Short mmCIF file of C-alpha atoms in Angstrom, two decimals:
data_model
loop_
_atom_site.label_atom_id
_atom_site.label_comp_id
_atom_site.label_asym_id
_atom_site.label_seq_id
_atom_site.Cartn_x
_atom_site.Cartn_y
_atom_site.Cartn_z
CA UNK F 656 3.28 -4.30 1.44
CA UNK F 657 -0.82 -2.57 2.86
CA UNK F 658 -1.12 0.33 2.88
CA UNK F 659 0.88 -0.53 4.60
CA UNK F 660 4.86 1.24 3.78
CA UNK F 661 2.86 4.52 3.60
CA UNK F 662 3.23 5.77 7.19
CA UNK F 663 6.87 5.79 6.85
CA UNK F 664 6.20 8.96 5.79
CA UNK F 665 3.89 9.60 8.57
CA UNK F 666 6.20 8.96 11.26
CA UNK F 667 8.14 12.63 11.35
CA UNK F 668 4.60 14.04 12.33
CA UNK F 669 3.40 11.27 14.83
CA UNK F 670 4.05 11.51 18.64
CA UNK F 671 7.16 9.97 20.00
CA UNK F 672 5.58 6.73 21.62
CA UNK F 673 3.61 5.90 18.67
CA UNK F 674 6.92 5.63 16.28
CA UNK F 675 7.66 1.98 17.32
CA UNK F 676 4.15 0.78 16.76
CA UNK F 677 4.23 2.80 13.17
CA UNK F 678 7.48 1.25 12.53
CA UNK F 679 7.36 -2.19 13.74
CA UNK F 680 3.98 -3.07 11.66
CA UNK F 681 5.38 -1.37 8.77
CA UNK F 682 8.42 -3.27 8.94
CA UNK F 683 6.22 -6.63 9.09
CA UNK F 684 3.79 -5.56 5.97
CA UNK F 685 6.82 -4.56 3.80
CA UNK F 686 8.60 -8.03 4.99
CA UNK F 687 5.81 -10.07 4.22
CA UNK F 688 4.18 -8.75 0.88
CA UNK F 689 7.09 -9.80 -1.53
CA UNK F 690 7.25 -13.16 0.28
CA UNK F 691 3.56 -14.03 -0.49
CA UNK F 692 3.52 -13.71 -3.65
CA UNK F 693 6.74 -15.60 -4.14
CA UNK F 694 5.40 -18.27 -2.31
CA UNK F 695 2.20 -18.72 -4.09
CA UNK F 696 4.62 -18.26 -7.87
CA UNK F 697 6.26 -21.42 -6.31
CA UNK F 698 3.39 -23.45 -4.95
CA UNK F 699 1.39 -23.04 -8.21
CA UNK F 700 4.90 -23.61 -9.84
CA UNK F 701 5.18 -26.97 -7.89
CA UNK F 702 1.88 -28.25 -8.74
CA UNK F 703 1.88 -27.34 -12.39
CA UNK F 704 5.56 -28.71 -12.48
CA UNK F 705 6.93 -25.76 -14.07
CA UNK F 706 10.48 -24.29 -13.11
CA UNK F 707 11.25 -22.41 -16.30
CA UNK F 708 12.68 -19.54 -13.76
CA UNK F 709 15.46 -21.73 -12.83
CA UNK F 710 16.55 -22.78 -16.40
CA UNK F 711 19.74 -20.90 -17.86
CA UNK F 712 17.55 -20.31 -21.00
CA UNK F 713 15.22 -18.46 -18.82
CA UNK F 714 16.75 -14.96 -19.86
CA UNK F 715 17.40 -16.25 -23.82
CA UNK F 716 14.64 -14.29 -25.89
CA UNK F 717 15.74 -16.87 -28.54
CA UNK F 718 13.80 -19.49 -26.89
CA UNK F 719 10.36 -20.28 -27.13
CA UNK F 720 8.49 -19.32 -23.46
CA UNK F 721 7.31 -22.16 -21.63
CA UNK F 722 3.93 -21.96 -21.93
CA UNK F 723 3.37 -23.27 -18.47
CA UNK F 724 5.12 -20.04 -17.49
CA UNK F 725 1.92 -17.77 -18.91
CA UNK F 726 -0.12 -19.99 -16.54
CA UNK F 727 1.65 -19.97 -13.69
CA UNK F 728 1.73 -16.27 -13.78
CA UNK F 729 -2.10 -15.68 -14.26
CA UNK F 730 -2.71 -17.83 -11.70
CA UNK F 731 -0.55 -16.23 -9.21
CA UNK F 732 -2.29 -12.83 -10.28
CA UNK F 733 -5.45 -14.17 -10.02
CA UNK F 734 -4.99 -15.24 -6.47
CA UNK F 735 -3.17 -12.14 -5.34
CA UNK F 736 -6.96 -10.52 -6.76
CA UNK F 737 -8.64 -13.33 -4.61
CA UNK F 738 -6.88 -12.48 -1.43
CA UNK F 739 -7.44 -8.50 -2.38
CA UNK F 740 -11.17 -9.02 -2.58
CA UNK F 741 -11.52 -11.21 0.84
CA UNK F 742 -9.78 -8.51 2.79
CA UNK F 743 -11.60 -5.63 1.06
CA UNK F 744 -15.14 -7.32 1.88
CA UNK F 745 -14.15 -7.21 5.60
CA UNK F 746 -12.19 -4.27 6.05
CA UNK F 747 -14.83 -1.81 3.79
CA UNK F 748 -17.00 -2.55 7.07
CA UNK F 749 -14.71 -2.55 9.93
CA UNK F 750 -12.27 0.38 9.53
CA UNK F 751 -14.83 3.18 9.45
CA UNK F 752 -16.26 1.70 12.60
CA UNK F 753 -12.77 1.74 14.32
CA UNK F 754 -11.45 5.05 13.15
CA UNK F 755 -14.74 6.81 13.84
CA UNK F 756 -14.83 4.93 17.24
CA UNK F 757 -11.60 5.87 18.24
CA UNK F 758 -12.61 9.50 18.48
CA UNK F 759 -14.54 8.60 21.50
CA UNK F 760 -13.31 5.30 22.85
CA UNK F 761 -9.45 6.54 22.48
CA UNK F 762 -6.73 5.83 20.02
CA UNK F 763 -5.37 2.95 21.92
CA UNK F 764 -7.17 0.25 21.08
CA UNK F 765 -6.75 0.96 17.53
CA UNK F 766 -3.28 0.50 17.59
CA UNK F 767 -3.85 -2.58 19.40
CA UNK F 768 -6.24 -4.46 17.92
CA UNK F 769 -4.86 -4.33 14.10
CA UNK F 770 -1.74 -5.99 15.57
CA UNK F 771 -3.07 -8.80 16.93
CA UNK F 772 -5.34 -9.33 13.39
CA UNK F 773 -1.73 -9.14 11.50
CA UNK F 774 -0.31 -11.59 13.85
CA UNK F 775 -3.09 -13.98 13.67
CA UNK F 776 -2.86 -13.57 9.59
CA UNK F 777 1.36 -14.87 10.18
CA UNK F 778 0.07 -17.79 12.21
CA UNK F 779 -2.23 -19.01 9.62
CA UNK F 780 0.56 -18.29 6.57
CA UNK F 781 2.95 -20.39 9.16
CA UNK F 782 0.46 -23.66 9.29
CA UNK F 783 -0.27 -23.10 5.60
CA UNK F 784 3.53 -23.28 4.95
CA UNK F 785 4.32 -25.99 7.75
CA UNK F 786 1.48 -28.39 6.65
CA UNK F 787 1.47 -27.49 2.58
CA UNK F 788 -2.17 -26.73 3.28
CA UNK F 789 -3.61 -25.00 -0.30
CA UNK F 790 -3.34 -21.45 -0.98
CA UNK F 791 -7.05 -20.80 -0.29
CA UNK F 792 -5.94 -20.76 3.40
CA UNK F 793 -4.05 -17.80 2.73
CA UNK F 794 -7.42 -15.62 2.14
CA UNK F 795 -8.45 -17.16 5.71
CA UNK F 796 -5.50 -15.36 6.97
CA UNK F 797 -6.47 -11.76 5.21
CA UNK F 798 -10.00 -12.30 6.54
CA UNK F 799 -8.83 -12.62 10.22
CA UNK F 800 -6.59 -9.83 9.38
CA UNK F 801 -9.26 -7.37 7.74
CA UNK F 802 -11.55 -7.96 10.62
CA UNK F 803 -8.97 -6.36 12.84
CA UNK F 804 -8.50 -3.70 10.69
CA UNK F 805 -5.05 -4.21 9.24
CA UNK F 806 -2.54 -2.00 8.82
CA UNK F 807 -5.04 0.74 7.71
CA UNK F 808 -6.45 0.75 11.40
CA UNK F 809 -2.81 1.59 12.61
CA UNK F 810 -2.73 4.99 10.56
CA UNK F 811 -4.89 5.87 12.99
CA UNK F 812 -4.06 6.27 16.41
CA UNK F 813 14.12 -4.00 6.22
CA UNK F 814 14.09 -5.16 3.22
CA UNK F 815 16.39 -8.06 1.22
CA UNK F 816 16.71 -11.81 0.40
CA UNK F 817 15.30 -13.73 3.27
CA UNK F 818 15.41 -17.08 1.51
CA UNK F 819 17.76 -19.33 0.73
CA UNK F 820 17.14 -20.68 -2.47
CA UNK F 821 18.21 -24.35 -1.93
CA UNK F 822 15.52 -25.11 0.64
CA UNK F 823 12.33 -24.38 -1.32
CA UNK F 824 8.99 -23.24 0.28
CA UNK F 825 10.64 -24.11 4.00
CA UNK F 826 12.67 -21.09 3.66
CA UNK F 827 9.86 -18.92 3.78
CA UNK F 828 9.39 -20.20 7.25
CA UNK F 829 11.97 -17.91 9.33
CA UNK F 830 10.47 -14.42 7.81
CA UNK F 831 7.33 -15.14 8.77
CA UNK F 832 8.25 -15.95 11.93
CA UNK F 833 10.09 -12.79 12.23
CA UNK F 834 6.49 -10.83 11.01
CA UNK F 835 4.73 -13.26 14.09
CA UNK F 836 7.35 -11.54 16.52
CA UNK F 837 7.10 -8.36 14.97
CA UNK F 838 3.40 -8.00 15.27
CA UNK F 839 3.05 -9.27 19.36
CA UNK F 840 5.77 -6.71 19.87
CA UNK F 841 4.24 -4.06 17.88
CA UNK F 842 1.00 -4.77 20.09
CA UNK F 843 2.52 -5.01 23.41
CA UNK F 844 4.37 -2.03 22.77
CA UNK F 845 1.35 0.08 21.97
CA UNK F 846 -0.69 -1.78 25.07
CA UNK F 847 2.28 -0.83 27.99
CA UNK F 848 3.76 2.46 26.79
CA UNK F 849 1.72 4.34 24.28
CA UNK F 850 -0.53 7.38 25.57
CA UNK F 851 -3.80 7.83 25.12
CA UNK F 852 -4.61 11.49 22.87
CA UNK F 853 -8.13 11.28 23.43
CA UNK F 854 -10.09 11.00 26.54
CA UNK F 855 -11.73 7.80 26.48
CA UNK F 856 -15.81 7.71 26.75
CA UNK F 857 -16.86 4.45 28.52
CA UNK F 858 -19.85 4.27 27.08
CA UNK F 859 -18.82 4.50 23.31
CA UNK F 860 -19.88 1.56 21.27
CA UNK F 861 -18.27 0.24 18.34
CA UNK F 862 -20.94 -1.84 16.79
CA UNK F 863 -23.38 1.27 15.41
CA UNK F 864 -24.40 2.82 12.42
CA UNK F 865 -23.05 6.63 13.72
CA UNK F 866 -19.88 6.19 12.73
CA UNK F 867 -20.80 5.31 9.29
CA UNK F 868 -23.08 8.44 9.31
CA UNK F 869 -20.25 10.45 10.80
CA UNK F 870 -18.16 9.98 7.45
CA UNK F 871 -21.14 10.58 5.43
CA UNK F 872 -21.74 13.53 7.28
CA UNK F 873 -17.72 14.76 6.87
CA UNK F 874 -17.93 14.62 2.76
CA UNK F 875 -21.57 15.81 2.45
CA UNK F 876 -21.47 19.11 4.64
CA UNK F 877 -17.48 19.78 4.70
CA UNK F 878 -17.16 18.91 8.54
CA UNK F 879 -17.86 21.54 11.12
CA UNK F 880 -14.69 23.42 11.42
CA UNK F 881 -11.50 23.79 9.10
CA UNK F 882 -9.34 26.29 6.93
CA UNK F 883 -12.26 27.27 4.43
CA UNK F 884 -16.17 27.41 4.36
CA UNK F 885 -18.06 24.61 4.05
CA UNK F 886 -19.02 24.58 0.40
CA UNK F 887 -15.28 25.15 -0.70
CA UNK F 888 -14.09 22.59 1.96
CA UNK F 889 -16.64 20.11 0.56
CA UNK F 890 -15.15 20.34 -2.89
CA UNK F 891 -11.57 20.15 -1.72
CA UNK F 892 -12.33 17.13 0.16
CA UNK F 893 -13.66 15.38 -2.74
CA UNK F 894 -10.78 16.53 -5.27
CA UNK F 895 -8.24 15.64 -2.84
CA UNK F 896 -9.60 12.36 -2.11
CA UNK F 897 -9.86 11.85 -5.59
CA UNK F 898 -6.41 12.52 -6.02
CA UNK F 899 -5.34 10.57 -3.24
CA UNK F 900 -7.75 7.63 -4.87
CA UNK F 901 -5.61 7.39 -7.87
CA UNK F 902 -2.54 7.53 -6.50
CA UNK F 903 -2.53 4.83 -4.00
CA UNK F 904 -4.62 2.81 -6.46
CA UNK F 905 -1.43 3.01 -8.76
CA UNK F 906 0.48 2.45 -5.87
CA UNK F 907 -1.08 -0.57 -4.94
CA UNK F 908 -2.32 -2.06 -8.28
CA UNK F 909 1.74 -1.85 -9.33
CA UNK F 910 3.39 -3.06 -6.30
CA UNK F 911 1.40 -6.26 -6.57
CA UNK F 912 3.03 -6.95 -10.04
CA UNK F 913 6.70 -6.15 -9.23
CA UNK F 914 7.40 -9.42 -8.23
CA UNK F 915 5.47 -11.06 -10.53
CA UNK F 916 7.23 -9.38 -13.32
CA UNK F 917 10.85 -9.98 -11.91
CA UNK F 918 10.51 -13.74 -11.37
CA UNK F 919 9.59 -14.36 -14.86
CA UNK F 920 11.51 -13.87 -18.12
CA UNK F 921 12.91 -11.85 -19.42
CA UNK F 922 14.26 -10.88 -16.30
CA UNK F 923 14.08 -14.51 -14.75
CA UNK F 924 15.21 -12.78 -10.97
CA UNK F 925 16.09 -14.70 -8.07
CA UNK F 926 15.42 -14.21 -4.40
CA UNK F 927 18.30 -12.47 -4.10
CA UNK F 928 17.91 -9.69 -6.92
CA UNK F 929 14.11 -9.59 -5.90
CA UNK F 930 15.19 -8.47 -2.51
CA UNK F 931 17.59 -6.19 -3.60
CA UNK F 932 14.81 -4.37 -5.84
CA UNK F 933 12.58 -4.72 -2.98
CA UNK F 934 15.55 -3.10 -0.85
CA UNK F 935 15.82 -0.17 -3.69
CA UNK F 936 11.95 0.20 -3.62
CA UNK F 937 11.68 0.72 0.19
CA UNK F 938 14.93 2.96 -0.06
CA UNK F 939 12.55 5.39 -1.79
CA UNK F 940 10.10 5.97 1.00
CA UNK F 941 13.23 7.31 3.06
CA UNK F 942 14.53 9.41 -0.11
CA UNK F 943 10.70 10.34 -0.34
CA UNK F 944 11.10 11.75 3.13
CA UNK F 945 14.05 13.01 2.99
CA UNK F 946 13.19 15.19 -0.40
CA UNK F 947 9.93 16.03 1.10
CA UNK F 948 11.42 17.79 3.83
CA UNK F 949 14.01 19.60 1.55
CA UNK F 950 11.01 20.79 -1.01
CA UNK F 951 8.94 21.95 1.67
CA UNK F 952 11.50 24.44 2.59
CA UNK F 953 11.59 25.96 -1.06
CA UNK F 954 8.16 25.04 -2.70
CA UNK F 955 4.41 24.93 -1.62
CA UNK F 956 2.80 21.29 -0.64
CA UNK F 957 1.15 21.11 -4.43
CA UNK F 958 4.60 21.33 -6.11
CA UNK F 959 6.08 18.93 -4.03
CA UNK F 960 3.23 16.56 -4.78
CA UNK F 961 3.82 17.47 -8.66
CA UNK F 962 7.65 16.57 -8.27
CA UNK F 963 6.75 13.31 -6.54
CA UNK F 964 4.35 12.52 -9.09
CA UNK F 965 6.61 13.22 -11.82
CA UNK F 966 9.01 10.83 -10.35
CA UNK F 967 6.55 8.00 -10.29
CA UNK F 968 5.47 8.69 -13.84
CA UNK F 969 9.07 8.33 -15.47
CA UNK F 970 9.84 5.48 -13.12
CA UNK F 971 6.70 3.37 -14.16
CA UNK F 972 7.28 4.45 -17.85
CA UNK F 973 10.94 2.89 -17.11
CA UNK F 974 9.51 -0.47 -15.88
CA UNK F 975 7.17 -0.85 -18.89
CA UNK F 976 9.97 -1.42 -20.91
CA UNK F 977 12.25 -2.87 -18.81
CA UNK F 978 13.86 -6.25 -20.14
CA UNK F 979 17.43 -5.94 -18.59
CA UNK F 980 18.37 -6.12 -14.81
CA UNK F 981 20.04 -2.81 -15.26
CA UNK F 982 16.73 -0.67 -16.56
CA UNK F 983 14.77 -2.43 -13.86
CA UNK F 984 16.88 -0.84 -10.97
CA UNK F 985 16.73 2.36 -13.27
CA UNK F 986 13.42 2.58 -12.81
CA UNK F 987 13.76 2.15 -9.24
CA UNK F 988 16.27 4.76 -8.80
CA UNK F 989 14.02 7.32 -11.19
CA UNK F 990 11.28 6.49 -8.42
CA UNK F 991 13.24 8.07 -5.74
CA UNK F 992 10.26 10.53 -4.97
CA UNK F 993 7.42 8.71 -6.01
CA UNK F 994 5.66 8.84 -2.57
CA UNK F 995 6.23 12.38 -1.88
CA UNK F 996 2.70 13.52 -3.07
CA UNK F 997 0.65 10.91 -0.60
CA UNK F 998 1.81 12.66 2.75
CA UNK F 999 0.93 15.61 1.11
CA UNK F 1000 -2.65 15.08 0.18
CA UNK F 1001 -2.91 13.24 3.93
CA UNK F 1002 -1.80 16.83 5.22
CA UNK F 1003 -4.21 18.91 2.92
CA UNK F 1004 -7.03 16.20 4.19
CA UNK F 1005 -6.40 16.69 7.78
CA UNK F 1006 -6.13 20.23 7.57
CA UNK F 1007 -9.96 20.69 6.22
CA UNK F 1008 -11.42 19.21 9.28
CA UNK F 1009 -11.22 20.07 13.28
CA UNK F 1010 -9.69 17.84 16.05
CA UNK F 1011 -12.53 15.93 16.97
CA UNK F 1012 -13.39 14.66 13.51
CA UNK F 1013 -10.14 13.23 12.93
CA UNK F 1014 -10.81 9.92 13.32
CA UNK F 1015 -13.96 10.08 11.02
CA UNK F 1016 -11.55 11.72 8.56
CA UNK F 1017 -9.13 8.54 8.84
CA UNK F 1018 -11.79 5.93 8.67
CA UNK F 1019 -13.19 7.89 5.29
CA UNK F 1020 -9.15 7.82 4.27
CA UNK F 1021 -8.79 4.16 5.28
CA UNK F 1022 -11.90 3.14 3.63
CA UNK F 1023 -10.51 4.95 0.39
CA UNK F 1024 -7.36 3.08 0.67
CA UNK F 1025 -9.28 -0.29 1.37
CA UNK F 1026 -11.32 0.45 -2.07
CA UNK F 1027 -7.56 1.38 -3.57
CA UNK F 1028 -6.44 -2.01 -2.58
CA UNK F 1029 -9.41 -3.72 -4.32
CA UNK F 1030 -9.48 -1.71 -7.24
CA UNK F 1031 -5.67 -1.53 -8.00
CA UNK F 1032 -5.68 -5.14 -7.14
CA UNK F 1033 -8.38 -6.15 -9.48
CA UNK F 1034 -7.37 -3.99 -12.58
CA UNK F 1035 -3.45 -4.63 -12.38
CA UNK F 1036 -3.84 -8.31 -11.62
CA UNK F 1037 -6.61 -8.83 -14.71
CA UNK F 1038 -4.78 -6.68 -16.83
CA UNK F 1039 -1.24 -8.11 -16.38
CA UNK F 1040 -2.15 -11.75 -17.50
CA UNK F 1041 -4.48 -10.02 -20.60
CA UNK F 1042 -1.36 -7.93 -21.78
CA UNK F 1043 1.23 -10.90 -21.72
CA UNK F 1044 1.03 -11.23 -25.25
CA UNK F 1045 0.91 -7.96 -26.75
CA UNK F 1046 3.34 -5.93 -24.37
CA UNK F 1047 4.17 -7.50 -20.71
CA UNK F 1048 5.00 -4.03 -18.83
CA UNK F 1049 1.60 -2.79 -20.49
CA UNK F 1050 0.34 -2.17 -16.70
CA UNK F 1051 2.99 0.01 -15.42
CA UNK F 1052 2.20 2.15 -18.57
CA UNK F 1053 -1.26 2.28 -17.76
CA UNK F 1054 -0.60 3.07 -14.25
CA UNK F 1055 1.66 5.69 -15.63
CA UNK F 1056 -1.13 7.30 -17.60
CA UNK F 1057 -3.63 7.61 -14.83
CA UNK F 1058 -1.51 9.25 -12.20
CA UNK F 1059 -1.46 12.04 -15.06
CA UNK F 1060 -4.72 12.74 -13.77
CA UNK F 1061 -4.12 13.61 -9.96
CA UNK F 1062 -1.29 15.68 -11.57
CA UNK F 1063 -3.82 17.82 -13.77
CA UNK F 1064 -6.11 18.04 -10.95
CA UNK F 1065 -3.25 19.87 -8.82
CA UNK F 1066 -1.82 21.43 -11.08
CA UNK F 1067 -5.05 22.87 -12.17
CA UNK F 1068 -5.57 23.93 -8.28
CA UNK F 1069 -1.76 25.70 -8.52
CA UNK F 1070 -2.37 27.47 -11.76
CA UNK F 1071 -5.71 28.99 -10.35
CA UNK F 1072 -4.15 30.08 -7.17
CA UNK F 1073 -1.28 31.45 -9.42
CA UNK F 1074 -4.00 33.40 -11.47
CA UNK F 1075 -5.67 34.64 -8.31
CA UNK F 1076 -2.39 36.10 -6.68
CA UNK F 1077 -1.58 37.90 -10.58
CA UNK F 1078 -4.62 39.55 -10.64
CA UNK F 1079 -4.12 40.65 -7.02
CA UNK F 1080 -0.50 42.23 -7.39
CA UNK F 1081 -1.57 43.81 -10.92
CA UNK F 1082 -5.05 45.36 -9.68
#
């Protein structure tokens, strides 16, 4: 799941014709994310001769852990990291081009191209599964998706158990056919029904340094228009971008570990429970959206973001000590508002620039998201195997601690505003 599920919270403000594109793309990404990790786990387990998660004594703490389990966990985490790294190196160059280019060439191409790339990725994954090719070919699929901008580019313009336990790795094929069909449908819908919101400039070029310069100009000057003066606007851009970076890095990094954490002891979840856990995680996007609408009626945006961060922090702390199914689902329940901060930060960034700079802003935010994907995957997929010997859930605790930084920044801004209001009222 690329940044990918974050768009659910943007549906409420997007034009109607674009909503099906966002939903279909989000659905395909959310569907394949946990399945990819499970497939890597099964293939690596098969190669190493490990089937500990299927032993009856897997969740029995009195039985010494199988040494192969740690190797499987480590290799799966590292392969997640390698795939993320390859995707980042391509996406960091492509996304700024697409985002800034869309300000001149139009938004529709940026809705169509990434879906084609995601469909090609699904085709590569299916070929790997049918032919049982080495998992390194998953990297080829991610590179193809990265070349088209992936789900981050789409932001410009059902979870559950899909596996039959008895069918081994072949049971991944049907879900990925669904992923492929969804991406093709999304691309066709964008081509046929989405109306252009920007008057296209036929002379607009994609491969030019101008697009990267537009992103640099935005952050070096604060943009040409917005709510505040240039210097204050530039300061806010950097602060809110830093908050966005930390929040999304934690989101991507911790998300990579949920399936690994649940597959191994002491939880030893099967595909059904992993499906329910994924469903609970994605229901939190809906509850965050509902909570966002309710809280915005009585709270300022900054306070809404703080409530969302508090929900995320408490849930991560519970995950860090979860050694039973009940505790794990308690953590999912506490995270029911964990995504409320992200759309607030997006909204604050969007309000700081003018309409003609929205594409450049999107490009910069998408680059930040790609960087979040790399940094989150690098830190958490490295930290997880390194902390297995002293605290398996330590990466979740570390994630909770990181979130105190954006909470502090946003809280400081809130306190400063309250102080100014207090001075004005007491003059």
